[in-house]
Amino acid sequence: EVQLVESGGGLVQAGGSLKLSCAVSGFTTDDYAIGWFRQAPGKEREGVSAIKSTDGTLYYADSVKGRFTISTDNAKNTVYLQMNLLKPEDTAVYYCAALYNMALVYTPSLIPNHYWGQGTQVTVSS
């Protein structure tokens, strides 16, 4: 059974940092790319970052380049998203998802429901 569990969200002041974790089971981080997505109230879910461990392919949305860093610990089957210099507009529920194709980071609606985690809230106060 494929499972993804996010953790690490919370409330932080603007300029602060948080590190999100996505622990996966039922598959390994070598089997799929892993993407981080976020959804703010009233907005569509958007791809934030993604990593493909087998060849090191990385993706960052323009809005987070230079501030967020994605990494993976294959031994722990965990993918991390280090978020620095957080802004109020980063406030959202953050989800991780297994991607059978890296291009799915652009079309999260095509990712099957059971390839998503439950989400973790990130709130950045001004």
PDB file of C-alpha atoms in Angstrom:
ATOM      1  CA  GLU A   1       0.000   0.000   0.000  1.00  0.00           C
ATOM      2  CA  VAL A   2       1.372   3.363  -1.045  1.00  0.00           C
ATOM      3  CA  GLN A   3       1.486   5.846   1.832  1.00  0.00           C
ATOM      4  CA  LEU A   4       2.938   9.312   2.166  1.00  0.00           C
ATOM      5  CA  VAL A   5       2.947  11.174   5.475  1.00  0.00           C
ATOM      6  CA  GLU A   6       3.907  14.828   5.770  1.00  0.00           C
ATOM      7  CA  SER A   7       5.120  16.500   8.927  1.00  0.00           C
ATOM      8  CA  GLY A   8       6.918  19.639  10.019  1.00  0.00           C
ATOM      9  CA  GLY A   9       4.352  22.314   9.318  1.00  0.00           C
ATOM     10  CA  GLY A  10       3.549  25.062  11.771  1.00  0.00           C
ATOM     11  CA  LEU A  11       3.328  28.770  12.430  1.00  0.00           C
ATOM     12  CA  VAL A  12       6.375  30.912  11.723  1.00  0.00           C
ATOM     13  CA  GLN A  13       7.073  34.602  11.322  1.00  0.00           C
ATOM     14  CA  ALA A  14       8.004  36.074   7.972  1.00  0.00           C
ATOM     15  CA  GLY A  15      11.686  35.517   7.298  1.00  0.00           C
ATOM     16  CA  GLY A  16      11.731  32.329   9.317  1.00  0.00           C
ATOM     17  CA  SER A  17      12.326  28.729   8.308  1.00  0.00           C
ATOM     18  CA  LEU A  18      10.570  25.386   8.425  1.00  0.00           C
ATOM     19  CA  LYS A  19      11.583  21.931   7.261  1.00  0.00           C
ATOM     20  CA  LEU A  20       8.876  19.632   5.979  1.00  0.00           C
ATOM     21  CA  SER A  21       9.273  15.869   5.807  1.00  0.00           C
ATOM     22  CA  CYS A  22       7.497  13.363   3.584  1.00  0.00           C
ATOM     23  CA  ALA A  23       7.900   9.784   4.767  1.00  0.00           C
ATOM     24  CA  VAL A  24       6.910   7.226   2.170  1.00  0.00           C
ATOM     25  CA  SER A  25       6.047   3.549   2.481  1.00  0.00           C
ATOM     26  CA  GLY A  26       4.834   0.894   0.111  1.00  0.00           C
ATOM     27  CA  PHE A  27       7.417   2.044  -2.405  1.00  0.00           C
ATOM     28  CA  THR A  28      10.858   3.628  -2.331  1.00  0.00           C
ATOM     29  CA  THR A  29      12.102   7.054  -3.291  1.00  0.00           C
ATOM     30  CA  ASP A  30      13.931   5.340  -6.148  1.00  0.00           C
ATOM     31  CA  ASP A  31      10.651   4.081  -7.614  1.00  0.00           C
ATOM     32  CA  TYR A  32       8.987   7.451  -8.074  1.00  0.00           C
ATOM     33  CA  ALA A  33       9.849  11.084  -8.167  1.00  0.00           C
ATOM     34  CA  ILE A  34       8.399  12.955  -5.193  1.00  0.00           C
ATOM     35  CA  GLY A  35       6.781  16.342  -5.490  1.00  0.00           C
ATOM     36  CA  TRP A  36       5.783  18.987  -2.986  1.00  0.00           C
ATOM     37  CA  PHE A  37       2.628  20.932  -3.679  1.00  0.00           C
ATOM     38  CA  ARG A  38       0.694  23.593  -1.823  1.00  0.00           C
ATOM     39  CA  GLN A  39      -2.832  24.877  -1.779  1.00  0.00           C
ATOM     40  CA  ALA A  40      -3.824  28.183  -0.284  1.00  0.00           C
ATOM     41  CA  PRO A  41      -7.468  29.005   0.539  1.00  0.00           C
ATOM     42  CA  GLY A  42      -9.384  29.814  -2.619  1.00  0.00           C
ATOM     43  CA  LYS A  43      -6.506  28.857  -4.880  1.00  0.00           C
ATOM     44  CA  GLU A  44      -5.646  25.833  -6.959  1.00  0.00           C
ATOM     45  CA  ARG A  45      -3.050  23.343  -5.855  1.00  0.00           C
ATOM     46  CA  GLU A  46       0.335  24.186  -7.325  1.00  0.00           C
ATOM     47  CA  GLY A  47       3.626  22.387  -7.687  1.00  0.00           C
ATOM     48  CA  VAL A  48       6.376  23.822  -5.510  1.00  0.00           C
ATOM     49  CA  SER A  49       9.292  21.445  -5.927  1.00  0.00           C
ATOM     50  CA  ALA A  50      10.099  17.910  -7.038  1.00  0.00           C
ATOM     51  CA  ILE A  51      12.992  15.497  -7.008  1.00  0.00           C
ATOM     52  CA  LYS A  52      13.832  12.375  -8.964  1.00  0.00           C
ATOM     53  CA  SER A  53      16.437  10.468  -6.992  1.00  0.00           C
ATOM     54  CA  THR A  54      17.536   8.164  -9.791  1.00  0.00           C
ATOM     55  CA  ASP A  55      19.043  10.951 -11.892  1.00  0.00           C
ATOM     56  CA  GLY A  56      19.029  13.958  -9.567  1.00  0.00           C
ATOM     57  CA  THR A  57      16.448  15.906 -11.541  1.00  0.00           C
ATOM     58  CA  LEU A  58      15.106  18.832  -9.539  1.00  0.00           C
ATOM     59  CA  TYR A  59      12.249  21.248 -10.044  1.00  0.00           C
ATOM     60  CA  TYR A  60      11.463  24.491  -8.233  1.00  0.00           C
ATOM     61  CA  ALA A  61       8.635  26.876  -8.921  1.00  0.00           C
ATOM     62  CA  ASP A  62       9.881  30.384  -9.683  1.00  0.00           C
ATOM     63  CA  SER A  63       8.206  31.674  -6.539  1.00  0.00           C
ATOM     64  CA  VAL A  64      10.415  29.543  -4.277  1.00  0.00           C
ATOM     65  CA  LYS A  65      13.723  29.401  -6.155  1.00  0.00           C
ATOM     66  CA  GLY A  66      16.595  30.428  -3.918  1.00  0.00           C
ATOM     67  CA  ARG A  67      14.501  29.989  -0.776  1.00  0.00           C
ATOM     68  CA  PHE A  68      13.382  26.338  -0.757  1.00  0.00           C
ATOM     69  CA  THR A  69      15.582  23.260  -1.056  1.00  0.00           C
ATOM     70  CA  ILE A  70      14.348  19.740  -1.715  1.00  0.00           C
ATOM     71  CA  SER A  71      16.382  16.716  -0.703  1.00  0.00           C
ATOM     72  CA  THR A  72      15.977  13.031  -0.157  1.00  0.00           C
ATOM     73  CA  ASP A  73      17.275  10.435   2.279  1.00  0.00           C
ATOM     74  CA  ASN A  74      16.847   7.191   0.400  1.00  0.00           C
ATOM     75  CA  ALA A  75      17.852   5.122   3.432  1.00  0.00           C
ATOM     76  CA  LYS A  76      14.911   6.614   5.333  1.00  0.00           C
ATOM     77  CA  ASN A  77      12.567   6.789   2.322  1.00  0.00           C
ATOM     78  CA  THR A  78      11.994  10.402   3.232  1.00  0.00           C
ATOM     79  CA  VAL A  79      11.943  13.571   1.177  1.00  0.00           C
ATOM     80  CA  TYR A  80      12.487  16.949   2.801  1.00  0.00           C
ATOM     81  CA  LEU A  81      11.594  20.494   1.865  1.00  0.00           C
ATOM     82  CA  GLN A  82      13.705  23.090   3.628  1.00  0.00           C
ATOM     83  CA  MET A  83      11.910  26.411   3.449  1.00  0.00           C
ATOM     84  CA  ASN A  84      13.848  29.567   4.274  1.00  0.00           C
ATOM     85  CA  LEU A  85      12.988  33.257   4.089  1.00  0.00           C
ATOM     86  CA  LEU A  86       9.326  32.393   4.350  1.00  0.00           C
ATOM     87  CA  LYS A  87       6.769  34.949   3.225  1.00  0.00           C
ATOM     88  CA  PRO A  88       3.099  35.341   4.161  1.00  0.00           C
ATOM     89  CA  GLU A  89       2.210  34.258   0.620  1.00  0.00           C
ATOM     90  CA  ASP A  90       3.805  30.874   1.350  1.00  0.00           C
ATOM     91  CA  THR A  91       0.917  30.169   3.720  1.00  0.00           C
ATOM     92  CA  ALA A  92      -0.872  27.041   2.517  1.00  0.00           C
ATOM     93  CA  VAL A  93      -1.444  23.382   3.148  1.00  0.00           C
ATOM     94  CA  TYR A  94       1.591  21.555   1.822  1.00  0.00           C
ATOM     95  CA  TYR A  95       1.266  18.098   0.328  1.00  0.00           C
ATOM     96  CA  CYS A  96       3.720  15.581  -1.012  1.00  0.00           C
ATOM     97  CA  ALA A  97       2.865  13.175  -3.793  1.00  0.00           C
ATOM     98  CA  ALA A  98       4.451  10.311  -5.680  1.00  0.00           C
ATOM     99  CA  LEU A  99       5.028  11.193  -9.322  1.00  0.00           C
ATOM    100  CA  TYR A 100       5.369   8.493 -11.949  1.00  0.00           C
ATOM    101  CA  ASN A 101       6.373  11.298 -14.287  1.00  0.00           C
ATOM    102  CA  MET A 102       8.102  14.531 -13.240  1.00  0.00           C
ATOM    103  CA  ALA A 103       5.816  16.464 -15.582  1.00  0.00           C
ATOM    104  CA  LEU A 104       2.975  15.809 -13.133  1.00  0.00           C
ATOM    105  CA  VAL A 105       4.376  18.606 -10.986  1.00  0.00           C
ATOM    106  CA  TYR A 106       2.648  20.926 -13.483  1.00  0.00           C
ATOM    107  CA  THR A 107      -0.671  19.043 -13.459  1.00  0.00           C
ATOM    108  CA  PRO A 108      -1.423  17.892  -9.916  1.00  0.00           C
ATOM    109  CA  SER A 109      -5.024  17.113 -10.852  1.00  0.00           C
ATOM    110  CA  LEU A 110      -3.739  14.107 -12.820  1.00  0.00           C
ATOM    111  CA  ILE A 111      -2.059  12.518  -9.786  1.00  0.00           C
ATOM    112  CA  PRO A 112      -4.147   9.607  -8.428  1.00  0.00           C
ATOM    113  CA  ASN A 113      -5.702  10.265  -5.025  1.00  0.00           C
ATOM    114  CA  HIS A 114      -3.860   7.422  -3.309  1.00  0.00           C
ATOM    115  CA  TYR A 115      -0.481   8.930  -4.280  1.00  0.00           C
ATOM    116  CA  TRP A 116      -1.012  11.934  -2.004  1.00  0.00           C
ATOM    117  CA  GLY A 117      -0.235  12.561   1.623  1.00  0.00           C
ATOM    118  CA  GLN A 118      -2.746  14.150   3.981  1.00  0.00           C
ATOM    119  CA  GLY A 119      -1.049  17.555   4.025  1.00  0.00           C
ATOM    120  CA  THR A 120       0.533  19.768   6.649  1.00  0.00           C
ATOM    121  CA  GLN A 121      -0.396  23.377   7.378  1.00  0.00           C
ATOM    122  CA  VAL A 122       2.217  26.094   6.999  1.00  0.00           C
ATOM    123  CA  THR A 123       1.257  29.539   8.245  1.00  0.00           C
ATOM    124  CA  VAL A 124       3.584  32.509   7.861  1.00  0.00           C
ATOM    125  CA  SER A 125       2.663  35.597   9.835  1.00  0.00           C
ATOM    126  CA  SER A 126       3.688  39.084   8.749  1.00  0.00           C
TER     127      SER A 126
END
